[in-house]
Coordinates of C-alpha atoms and ligand atoms in Angstrom, one line a residue:
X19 CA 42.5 62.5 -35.4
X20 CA 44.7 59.3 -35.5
X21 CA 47.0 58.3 -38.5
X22 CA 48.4 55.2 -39.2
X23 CA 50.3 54.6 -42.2
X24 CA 50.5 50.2 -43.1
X25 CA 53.8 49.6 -45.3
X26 CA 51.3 47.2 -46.4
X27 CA 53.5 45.8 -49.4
X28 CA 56.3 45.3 -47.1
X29 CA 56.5 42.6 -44.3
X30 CA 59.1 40.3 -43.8
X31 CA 58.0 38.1 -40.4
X32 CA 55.2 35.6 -40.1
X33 CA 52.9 35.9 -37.5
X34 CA 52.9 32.3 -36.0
X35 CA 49.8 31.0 -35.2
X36 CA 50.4 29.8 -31.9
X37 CA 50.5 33.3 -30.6
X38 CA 46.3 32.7 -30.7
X39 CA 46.8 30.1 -28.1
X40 CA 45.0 28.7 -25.0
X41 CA 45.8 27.0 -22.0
X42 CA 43.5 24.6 -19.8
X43 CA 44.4 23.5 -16.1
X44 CA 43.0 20.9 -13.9
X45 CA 41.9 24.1 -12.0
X46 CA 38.2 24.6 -10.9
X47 CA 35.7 24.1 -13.4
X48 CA 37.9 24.5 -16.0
X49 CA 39.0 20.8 -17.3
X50 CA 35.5 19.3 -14.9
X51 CA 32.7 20.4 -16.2
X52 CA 34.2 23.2 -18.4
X53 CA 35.4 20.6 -21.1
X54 CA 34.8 16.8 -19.8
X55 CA 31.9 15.7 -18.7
X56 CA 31.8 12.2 -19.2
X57 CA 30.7 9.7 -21.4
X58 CA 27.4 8.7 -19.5
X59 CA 26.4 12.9 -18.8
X60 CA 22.9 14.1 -20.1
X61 CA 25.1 17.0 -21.5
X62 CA 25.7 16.0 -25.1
X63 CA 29.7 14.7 -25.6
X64 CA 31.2 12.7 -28.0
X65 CA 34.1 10.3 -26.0
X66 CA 33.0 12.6 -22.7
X67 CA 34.1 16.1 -24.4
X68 CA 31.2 18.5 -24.5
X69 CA 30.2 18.8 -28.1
X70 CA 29.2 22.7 -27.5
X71 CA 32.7 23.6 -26.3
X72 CA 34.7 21.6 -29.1
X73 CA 32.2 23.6 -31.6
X74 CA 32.7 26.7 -30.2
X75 CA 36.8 26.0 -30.8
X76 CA 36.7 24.8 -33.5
X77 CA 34.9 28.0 -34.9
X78 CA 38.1 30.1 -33.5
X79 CA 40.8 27.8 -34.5
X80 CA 42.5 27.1 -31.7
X81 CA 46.1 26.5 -32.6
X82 CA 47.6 25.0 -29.0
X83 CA 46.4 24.1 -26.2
X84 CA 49.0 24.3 -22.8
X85 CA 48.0 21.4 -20.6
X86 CA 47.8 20.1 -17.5
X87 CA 49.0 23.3 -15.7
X88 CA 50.0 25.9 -14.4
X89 CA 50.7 25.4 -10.9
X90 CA 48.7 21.7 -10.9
X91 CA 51.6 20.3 -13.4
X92 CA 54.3 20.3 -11.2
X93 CA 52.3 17.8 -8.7
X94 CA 50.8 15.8 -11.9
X95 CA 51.6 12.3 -12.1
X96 CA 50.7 11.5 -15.4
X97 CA 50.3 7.3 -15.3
X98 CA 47.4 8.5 -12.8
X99 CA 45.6 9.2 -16.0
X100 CA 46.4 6.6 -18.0
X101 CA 44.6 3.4 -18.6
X102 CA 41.0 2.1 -17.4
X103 CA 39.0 5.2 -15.7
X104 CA 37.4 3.0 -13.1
X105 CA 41.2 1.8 -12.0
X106 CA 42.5 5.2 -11.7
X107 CA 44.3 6.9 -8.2
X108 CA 43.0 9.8 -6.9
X109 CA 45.0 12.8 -5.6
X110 CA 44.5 16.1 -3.6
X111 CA 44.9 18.7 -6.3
X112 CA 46.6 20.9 -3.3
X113 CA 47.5 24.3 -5.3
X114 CA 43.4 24.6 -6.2
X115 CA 41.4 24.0 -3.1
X116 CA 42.1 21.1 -1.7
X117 CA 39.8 19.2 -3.9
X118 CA 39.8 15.4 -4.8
X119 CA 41.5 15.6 -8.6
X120 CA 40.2 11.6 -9.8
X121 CA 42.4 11.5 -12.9
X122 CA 39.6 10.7 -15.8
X123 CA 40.9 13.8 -17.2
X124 CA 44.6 12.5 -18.6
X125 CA 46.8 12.3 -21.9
X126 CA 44.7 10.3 -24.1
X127 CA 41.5 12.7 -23.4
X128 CA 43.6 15.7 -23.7
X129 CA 44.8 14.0 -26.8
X130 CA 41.4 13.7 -27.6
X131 CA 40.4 17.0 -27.6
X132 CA 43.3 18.3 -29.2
X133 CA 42.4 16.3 -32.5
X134 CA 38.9 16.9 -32.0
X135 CA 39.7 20.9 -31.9
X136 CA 42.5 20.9 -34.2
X137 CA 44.8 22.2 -32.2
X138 CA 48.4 21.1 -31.4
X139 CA 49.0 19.6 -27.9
X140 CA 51.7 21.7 -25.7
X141 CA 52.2 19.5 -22.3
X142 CA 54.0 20.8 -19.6
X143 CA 56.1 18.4 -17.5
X144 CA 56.5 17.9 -13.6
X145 CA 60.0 19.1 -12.4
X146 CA 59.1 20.4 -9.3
X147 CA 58.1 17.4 -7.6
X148 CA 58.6 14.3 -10.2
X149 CA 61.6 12.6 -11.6
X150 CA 63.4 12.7 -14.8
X151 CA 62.5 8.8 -15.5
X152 CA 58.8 10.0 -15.1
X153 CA 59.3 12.8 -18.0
X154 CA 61.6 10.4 -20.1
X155 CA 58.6 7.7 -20.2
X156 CA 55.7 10.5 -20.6
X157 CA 57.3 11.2 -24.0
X158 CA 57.9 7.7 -24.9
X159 CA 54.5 6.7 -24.1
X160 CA 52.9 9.6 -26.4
X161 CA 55.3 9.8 -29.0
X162 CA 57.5 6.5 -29.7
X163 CA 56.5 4.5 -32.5
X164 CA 58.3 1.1 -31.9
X165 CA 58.0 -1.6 -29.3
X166 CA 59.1 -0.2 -25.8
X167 CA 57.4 -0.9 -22.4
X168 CA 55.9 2.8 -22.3
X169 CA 54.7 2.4 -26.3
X170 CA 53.1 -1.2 -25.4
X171 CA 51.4 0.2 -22.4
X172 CA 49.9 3.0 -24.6
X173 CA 48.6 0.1 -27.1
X174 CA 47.5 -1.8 -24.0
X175 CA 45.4 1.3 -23.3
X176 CA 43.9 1.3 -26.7
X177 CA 46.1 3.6 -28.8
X178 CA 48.4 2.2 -31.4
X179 CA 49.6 4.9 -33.0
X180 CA 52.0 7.6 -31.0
X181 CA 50.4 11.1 -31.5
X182 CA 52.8 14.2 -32.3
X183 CA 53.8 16.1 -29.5
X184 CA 55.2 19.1 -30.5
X185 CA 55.7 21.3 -27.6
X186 CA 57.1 19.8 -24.4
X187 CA 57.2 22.2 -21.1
X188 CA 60.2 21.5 -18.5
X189 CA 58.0 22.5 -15.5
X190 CA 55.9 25.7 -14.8
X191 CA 56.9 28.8 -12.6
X192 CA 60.1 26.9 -11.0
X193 CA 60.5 30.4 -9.5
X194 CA 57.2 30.2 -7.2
X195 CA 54.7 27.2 -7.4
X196 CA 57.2 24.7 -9.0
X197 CA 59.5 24.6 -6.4
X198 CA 60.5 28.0 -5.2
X199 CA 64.1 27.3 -7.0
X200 CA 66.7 30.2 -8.1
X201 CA 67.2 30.8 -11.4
X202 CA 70.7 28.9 -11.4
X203 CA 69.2 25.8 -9.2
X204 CA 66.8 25.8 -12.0
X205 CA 69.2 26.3 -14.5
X206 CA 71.0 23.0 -14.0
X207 CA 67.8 21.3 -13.5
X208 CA 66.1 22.3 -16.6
X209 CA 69.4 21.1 -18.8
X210 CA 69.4 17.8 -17.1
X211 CA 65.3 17.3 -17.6
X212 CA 65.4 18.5 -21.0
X213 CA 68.3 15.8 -21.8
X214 CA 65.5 13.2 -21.5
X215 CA 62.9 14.9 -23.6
X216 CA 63.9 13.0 -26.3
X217 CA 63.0 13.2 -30.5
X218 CA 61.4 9.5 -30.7
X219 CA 60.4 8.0 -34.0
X220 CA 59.2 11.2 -36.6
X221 CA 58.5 13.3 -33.2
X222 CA 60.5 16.5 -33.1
X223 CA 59.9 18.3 -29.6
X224 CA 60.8 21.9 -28.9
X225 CA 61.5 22.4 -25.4
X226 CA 60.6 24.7 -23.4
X227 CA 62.0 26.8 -20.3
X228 CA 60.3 27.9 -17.7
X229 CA 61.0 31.9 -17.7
X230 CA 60.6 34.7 -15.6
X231 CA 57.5 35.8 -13.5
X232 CA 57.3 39.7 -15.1
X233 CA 59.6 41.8 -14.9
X234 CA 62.1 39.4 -13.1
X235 CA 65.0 40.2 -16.1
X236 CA 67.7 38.5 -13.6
X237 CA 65.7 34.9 -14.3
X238 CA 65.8 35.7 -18.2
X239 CA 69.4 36.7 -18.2
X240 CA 70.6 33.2 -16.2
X241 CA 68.5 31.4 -17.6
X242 CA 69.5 32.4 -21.0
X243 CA 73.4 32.9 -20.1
X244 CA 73.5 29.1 -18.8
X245 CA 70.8 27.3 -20.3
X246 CA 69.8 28.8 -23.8
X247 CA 71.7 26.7 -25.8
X248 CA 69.7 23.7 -24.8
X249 CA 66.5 25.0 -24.9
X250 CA 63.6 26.3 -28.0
X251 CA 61.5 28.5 -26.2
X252 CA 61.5 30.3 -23.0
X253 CA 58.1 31.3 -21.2
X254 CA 57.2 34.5 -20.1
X255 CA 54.1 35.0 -17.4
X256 CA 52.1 38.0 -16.4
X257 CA 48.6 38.6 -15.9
X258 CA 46.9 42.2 -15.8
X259 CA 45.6 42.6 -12.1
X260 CA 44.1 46.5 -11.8
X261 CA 44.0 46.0 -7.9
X262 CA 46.4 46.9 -5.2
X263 CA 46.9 43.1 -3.7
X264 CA 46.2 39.6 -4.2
X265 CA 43.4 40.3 -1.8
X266 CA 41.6 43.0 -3.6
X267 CA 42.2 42.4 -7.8
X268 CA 39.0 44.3 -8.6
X269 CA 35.9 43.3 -9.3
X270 CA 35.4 41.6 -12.9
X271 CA 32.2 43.4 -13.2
X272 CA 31.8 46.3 -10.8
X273 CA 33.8 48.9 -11.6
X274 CA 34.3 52.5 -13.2
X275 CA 36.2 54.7 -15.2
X276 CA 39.6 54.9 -13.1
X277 CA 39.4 50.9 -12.5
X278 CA 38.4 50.5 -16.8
X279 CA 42.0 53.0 -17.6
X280 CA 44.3 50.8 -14.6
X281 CA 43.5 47.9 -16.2
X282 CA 44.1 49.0 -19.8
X283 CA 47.2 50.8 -18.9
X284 CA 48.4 47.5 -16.8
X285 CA 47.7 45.5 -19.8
X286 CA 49.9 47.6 -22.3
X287 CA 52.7 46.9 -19.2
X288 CA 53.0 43.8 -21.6
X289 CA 55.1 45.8 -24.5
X290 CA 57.5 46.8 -22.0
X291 CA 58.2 43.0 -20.8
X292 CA 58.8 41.9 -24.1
X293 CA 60.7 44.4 -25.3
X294 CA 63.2 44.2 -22.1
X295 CA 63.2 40.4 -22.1
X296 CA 64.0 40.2 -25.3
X297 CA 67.3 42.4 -25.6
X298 CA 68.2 40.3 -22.8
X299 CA 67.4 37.2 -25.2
X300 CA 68.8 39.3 -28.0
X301 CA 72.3 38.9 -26.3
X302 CA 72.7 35.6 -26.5
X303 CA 70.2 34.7 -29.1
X304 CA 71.1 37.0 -31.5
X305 CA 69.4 35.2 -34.5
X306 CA 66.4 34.7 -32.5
X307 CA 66.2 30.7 -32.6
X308 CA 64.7 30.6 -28.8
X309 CA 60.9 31.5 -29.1
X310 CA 59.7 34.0 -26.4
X311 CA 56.3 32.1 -25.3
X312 CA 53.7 34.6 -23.1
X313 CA 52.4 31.0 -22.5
X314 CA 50.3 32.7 -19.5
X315 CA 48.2 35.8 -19.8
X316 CA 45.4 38.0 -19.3
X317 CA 43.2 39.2 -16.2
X318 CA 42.4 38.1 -13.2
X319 CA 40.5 39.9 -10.5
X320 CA 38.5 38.7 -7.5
X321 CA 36.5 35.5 -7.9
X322 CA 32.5 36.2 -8.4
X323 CA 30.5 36.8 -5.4
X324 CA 29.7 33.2 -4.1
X325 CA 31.9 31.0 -5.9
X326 CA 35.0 28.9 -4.2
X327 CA 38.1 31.0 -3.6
X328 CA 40.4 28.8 -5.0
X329 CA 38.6 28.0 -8.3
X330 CA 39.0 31.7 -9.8
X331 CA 36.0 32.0 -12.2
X332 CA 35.4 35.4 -13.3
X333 CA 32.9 37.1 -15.5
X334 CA 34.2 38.4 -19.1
X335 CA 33.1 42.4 -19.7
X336 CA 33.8 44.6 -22.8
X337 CA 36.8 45.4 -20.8
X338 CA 38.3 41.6 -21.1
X339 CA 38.1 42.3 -24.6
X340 CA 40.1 45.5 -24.7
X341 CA 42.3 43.5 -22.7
X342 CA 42.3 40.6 -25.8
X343 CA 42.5 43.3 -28.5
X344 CA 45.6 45.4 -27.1
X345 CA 47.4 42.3 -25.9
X346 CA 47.5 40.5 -29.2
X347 CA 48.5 43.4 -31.2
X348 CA 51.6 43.6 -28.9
X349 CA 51.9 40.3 -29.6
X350 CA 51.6 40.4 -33.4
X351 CA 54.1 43.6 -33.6
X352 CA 56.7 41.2 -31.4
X353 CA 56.5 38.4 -33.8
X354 CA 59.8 38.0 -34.4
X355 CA 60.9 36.7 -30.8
X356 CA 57.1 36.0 -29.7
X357 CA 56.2 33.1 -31.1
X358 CA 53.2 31.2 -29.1
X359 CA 51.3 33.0 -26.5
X360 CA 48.3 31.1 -24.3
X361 CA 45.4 33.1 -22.4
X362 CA 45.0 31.9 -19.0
X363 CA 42.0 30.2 -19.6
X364 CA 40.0 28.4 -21.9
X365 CA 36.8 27.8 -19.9
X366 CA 35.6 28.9 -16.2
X367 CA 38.8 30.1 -15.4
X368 CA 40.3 33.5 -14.8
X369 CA 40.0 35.1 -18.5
X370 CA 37.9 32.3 -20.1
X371 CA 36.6 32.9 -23.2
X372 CA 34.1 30.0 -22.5
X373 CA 31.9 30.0 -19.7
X374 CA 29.4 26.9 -18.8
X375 CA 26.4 26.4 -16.0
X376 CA 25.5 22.9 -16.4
X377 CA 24.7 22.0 -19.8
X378 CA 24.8 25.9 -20.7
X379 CA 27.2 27.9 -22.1
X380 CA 27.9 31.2 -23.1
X381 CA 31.1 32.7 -25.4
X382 CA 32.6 35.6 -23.8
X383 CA 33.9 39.1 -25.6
X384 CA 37.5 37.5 -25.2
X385 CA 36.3 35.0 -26.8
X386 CA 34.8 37.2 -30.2
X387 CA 38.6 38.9 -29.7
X388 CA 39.7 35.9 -31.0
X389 CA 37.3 35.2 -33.5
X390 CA 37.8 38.8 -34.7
X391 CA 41.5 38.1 -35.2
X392 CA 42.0 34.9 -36.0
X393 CA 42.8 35.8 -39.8
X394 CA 46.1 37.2 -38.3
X395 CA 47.0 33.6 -37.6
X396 CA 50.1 32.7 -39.9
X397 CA 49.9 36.0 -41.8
X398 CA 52.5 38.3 -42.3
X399 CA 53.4 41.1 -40.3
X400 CA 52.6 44.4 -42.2
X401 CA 55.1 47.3 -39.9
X402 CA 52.4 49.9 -38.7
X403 CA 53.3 53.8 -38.1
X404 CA 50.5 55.2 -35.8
X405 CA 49.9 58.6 -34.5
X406 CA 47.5 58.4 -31.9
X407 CA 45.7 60.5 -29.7
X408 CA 46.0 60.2 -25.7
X409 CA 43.5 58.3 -23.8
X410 CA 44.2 60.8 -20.0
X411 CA 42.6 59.8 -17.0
X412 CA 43.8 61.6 -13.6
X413 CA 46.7 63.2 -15.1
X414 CA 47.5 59.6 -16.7
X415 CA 47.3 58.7 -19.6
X416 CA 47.9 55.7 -22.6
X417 CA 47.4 55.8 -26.5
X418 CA 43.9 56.1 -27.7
X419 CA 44.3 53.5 -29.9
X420 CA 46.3 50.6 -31.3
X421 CA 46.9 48.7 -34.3
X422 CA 48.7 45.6 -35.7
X423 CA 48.2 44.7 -39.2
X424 CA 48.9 41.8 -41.5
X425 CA 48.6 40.2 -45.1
X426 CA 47.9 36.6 -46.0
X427 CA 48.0 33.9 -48.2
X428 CA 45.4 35.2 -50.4
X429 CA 47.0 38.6 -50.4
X430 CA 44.0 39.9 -48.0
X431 CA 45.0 42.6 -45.9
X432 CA 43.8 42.5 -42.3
X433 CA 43.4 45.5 -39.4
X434 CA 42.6 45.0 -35.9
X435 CA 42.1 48.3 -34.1
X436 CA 41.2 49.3 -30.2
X437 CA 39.9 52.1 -29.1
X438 CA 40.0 52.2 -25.3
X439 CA 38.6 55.8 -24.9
X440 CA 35.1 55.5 -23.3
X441 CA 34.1 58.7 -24.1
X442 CA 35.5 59.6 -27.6
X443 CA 35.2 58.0 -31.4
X444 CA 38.8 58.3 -33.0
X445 CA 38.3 59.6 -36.4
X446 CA 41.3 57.3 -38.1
X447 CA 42.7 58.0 -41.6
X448 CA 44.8 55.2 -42.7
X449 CA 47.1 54.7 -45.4
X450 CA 47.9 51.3 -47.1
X451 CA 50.8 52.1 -49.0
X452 CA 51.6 50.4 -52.1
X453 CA 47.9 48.5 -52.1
X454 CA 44.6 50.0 -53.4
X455 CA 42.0 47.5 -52.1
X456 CA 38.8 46.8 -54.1
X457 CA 36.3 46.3 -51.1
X458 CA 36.9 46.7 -47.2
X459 CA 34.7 45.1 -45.0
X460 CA 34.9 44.8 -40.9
X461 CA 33.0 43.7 -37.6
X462 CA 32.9 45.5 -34.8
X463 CA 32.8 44.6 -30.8
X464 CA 31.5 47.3 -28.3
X465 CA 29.1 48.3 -26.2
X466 CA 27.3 51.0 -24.4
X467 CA 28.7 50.0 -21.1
X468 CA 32.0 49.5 -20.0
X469 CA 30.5 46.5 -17.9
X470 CA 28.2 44.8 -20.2
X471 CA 29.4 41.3 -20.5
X472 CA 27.3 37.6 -21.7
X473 CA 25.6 36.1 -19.3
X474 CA 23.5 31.9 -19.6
X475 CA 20.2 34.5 -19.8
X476 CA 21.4 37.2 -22.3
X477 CA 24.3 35.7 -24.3
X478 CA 24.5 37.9 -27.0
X479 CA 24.9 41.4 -25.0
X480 CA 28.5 41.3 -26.3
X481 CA 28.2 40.3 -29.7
X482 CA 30.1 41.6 -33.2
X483 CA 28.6 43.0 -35.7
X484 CA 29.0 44.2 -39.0
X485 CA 31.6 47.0 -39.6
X486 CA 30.2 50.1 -41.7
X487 CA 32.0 53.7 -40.1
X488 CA 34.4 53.1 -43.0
X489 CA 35.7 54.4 -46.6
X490 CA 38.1 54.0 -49.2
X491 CA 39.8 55.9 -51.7
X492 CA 42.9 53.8 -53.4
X493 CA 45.6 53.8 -50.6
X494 CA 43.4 55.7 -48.0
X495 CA 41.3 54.6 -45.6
X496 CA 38.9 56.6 -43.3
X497 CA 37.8 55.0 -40.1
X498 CA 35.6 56.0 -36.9
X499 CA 36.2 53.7 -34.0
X500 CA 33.3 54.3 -31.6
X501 CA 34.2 54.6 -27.8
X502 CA 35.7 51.5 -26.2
X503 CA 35.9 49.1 -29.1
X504 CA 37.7 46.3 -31.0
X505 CA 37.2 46.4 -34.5
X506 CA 38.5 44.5 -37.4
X507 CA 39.0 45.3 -41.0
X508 CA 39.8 43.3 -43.9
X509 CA 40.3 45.2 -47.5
X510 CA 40.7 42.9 -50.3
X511 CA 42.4 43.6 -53.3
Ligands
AHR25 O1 46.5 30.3 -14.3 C1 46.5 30.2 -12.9 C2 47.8 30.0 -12.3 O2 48.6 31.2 -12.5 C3 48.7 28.9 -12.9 O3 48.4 27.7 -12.4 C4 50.1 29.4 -12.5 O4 51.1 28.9 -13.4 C5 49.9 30.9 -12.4 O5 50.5 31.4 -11.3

């Protein structure tokens, strides 16, 4: 028996909405294929963007999107991809196979899609291997208003009016793909960049840092001690590989019990690297103005059977979802210091929650994660006591559940629960203190294998449905989680 008590008419922190991010890289078949396809394709678009991936984000309100890398930023060029499509360079995109990049992908399309999505564009600049003049004028050209050679060229390229850029990265992973710099090196560099990412016109940009790879506290603490004045938000990676090595990950599909609990337990790794980067952050930040950004995470194993190396598509199992459902609860219970967050990826890539064959595609149970907890989105954070069973595998073990809970605008409030135990329901009673709801109604996303995942032939295998192991009495709630779920609750007052 599990008990969570929700202070439920408490809550002081808003759970910013950005934290249900996404990020898309000109990486495999995520940007190609994945999301543009061209203007002339069979597959229907609407300026080249596939219509069935814009509806499907659209349906999961997509806050941000981090664009155009990862590792492929700090080698982007960006006036490759400006202007007519026919006159644009090519380049080698080096970091993902070698293969020819052509540039019809660039800022106006990503521009595009943000609109078309809703969602609030987060670029991320070249450090590693471009010049400050080339970041200065990217800004200028999205952003500035007046007449000014990058503004006019942006008119000459058929938009008049500057878009908002809110969210401006100073290079990705300096520490490894961007350069291989030391955290002081990278220091300097980042306050002389970030000089030039200016506030044009009614833009307001918050810059961001390029923080540590895991558990690397000596990048967060430099970074912080000689650069945090200057900067918004610093990023945090780490992605949730059960395997030993880089060249065995796991299989995204193939596995059992033992692989299922590493995984989990690897995952919830992700409270612990909050947590520890943020007293570091804490010490010099002590009112908590510099956003902690996860701005990439969640799985990655060995590619599928058959597919290039170097252009990491993965299948999506119930697992992925436990994944989704533990991860974003840490994130919702850290919302005072994490404030965006971005799964690494949005389609065909690592943990996509979109995957497309042609002019098919399939959602993924990452993918219903989000849909399942999107109402958390700009809610506030309700503080959660929970009691919970252990989950023990091998003399291991990790909590058989987790919670984070919030309330919103319309006083609603909302439950997202995991049960990661494969074997056993968790009976759950639950106390909403200080709100006695009139209904409570939930969805629920499991299965009856650890492995079952969507494929182009049987898309619904991992699907939610409706919510009914529950009752109310006033305060007190009485749940059943079955094995290995995500569910979500909302009880209305
Ligand atoms: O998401 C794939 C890659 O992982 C990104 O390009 C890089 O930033 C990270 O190492």
């Amino acid at each position: 028996m599990a008990r969570i008590v929700v202070n439920a008419d408490q809550g002081a922190q808003r759970i910013d909405k950005n934290v249900y991010g996404h990020f898309a890289e000109h990486l495999g078949r995520c940007i190609y294929e994945g999301i543009w396809v061209g203007e002339h394709s069979r597959i229907p678009n609407t300026r080249g963007i596939r219509n069935d991936v814009v509806e499907a984000l659209r349906r999961i309100k997509v806050p941000v999107l981090r664009w155009p890398g990862g590792c492929f930023a700090d080698e982007y060029h960006w006036r490759d991809g400006v202007g007519p499509r026919a006159e644009r360079p090519s380049m080698i995109n080096t970091h993902w196979g070698g293969v020819t990049e052509n540039n019809q992908f660039g800022t106006h399309e990503f521009l595009d899609l943000c609109a078309m999505i809703g969602a609030e564009p987060y670029i991320c600049g070249n450090v590693g291997s471009g010049t400050v003049q080339e970041m200065q004028q990217w800004v200028e050209y999205v952003t500035f208003d007046g007449a000014s050679p990058m503004a006019d060229l942006r008119r000459q390229n058929g938009r008049d009016e500057p878009w908002e850029l809110p969210y401006f990265g100073v290079g990705n992973e300096n520490w490894g793909c961007g350069g291989n710099m030391r955290p002081d090196y990278y220091a300097d560099l980042y306050r002389r960049y970030q000089t030039y990412v200016r506030n044009l016109g009614g833009n307001r940009v918050s810059r961001i840092a390029c923080g540590p790879n895991r558990d690397d506290y000596h990048w967060t603490e430099v970074l912080m001690r000689e650069a945090g004045r200057y900067m918004d938000g610093l990023s945090l990676h780490y992605y949730t590989v059960p395997g030993p090595s880089r060249q065995a990950r796991g299989s995204a599909t193939d596995f059992g019990e033992e692989e299922w609990f590493t995984t989990l337990r690897k995952c919830l790794h992700m409270d612990e690297l909050i947590r520890r980067h943020a007293t570091i952050m804490d010490r010099y930040d002590p009112e908590k103005r510099v956003a902690l950004l996860v701005d990439e995470w969640g799985t990655w194993y060995d590619v599928e059977p058959g597919t290039n190396p170097a252009f990491l598509y993965q299948q999506n199992t119930l697992r992925d979802a436990l994944v989704a459902g533990l991860t974003l609860n840490i994130f919702n219970n850290h919302c005072d210091r994490v404030r965006m967050a971005n799964i690494a990826q949005l389609v065909n890539v690592l943990q996509a929650l979109i995957l497309t064959d042609g002019a098919a595609m399939v959602t993924t149970p990452t993918y219903h994660v989000f849909d399942l907890y999107k109402p958390h989105q700009n809610a506030v954070l309700l503080p959660c006591v929970l009691e919970s069973d252990r989950y023990d595998v091998d003399g291991q073990h990790i909590p058989q559940i987790s919670v984070s809970a919030s309330r919103d605008s319309s006083e609603c409030i909302h439950l997202t629960l995991c049960n990661v135990d494969p074997h056993r329901e968790a009976d759950v009673r639950c106390e909403l203190r200080g709100v006695a709801p009139r209904e409570v109604m939930g969805s629920v996303l499991t299965a009856k294998d650890m492995r079952a995942h969507n494929t182009f032939q049987d898309p619904g295998r991992v699907a939610p449905v409706p919510f009914d192991a529950v009752s109310f009495n006033r305060e007190r709630l009485a749940v059943t989680l079955p094995p290995m779920s995500v569910v979500a609750l909302r009880a209305g007052r």
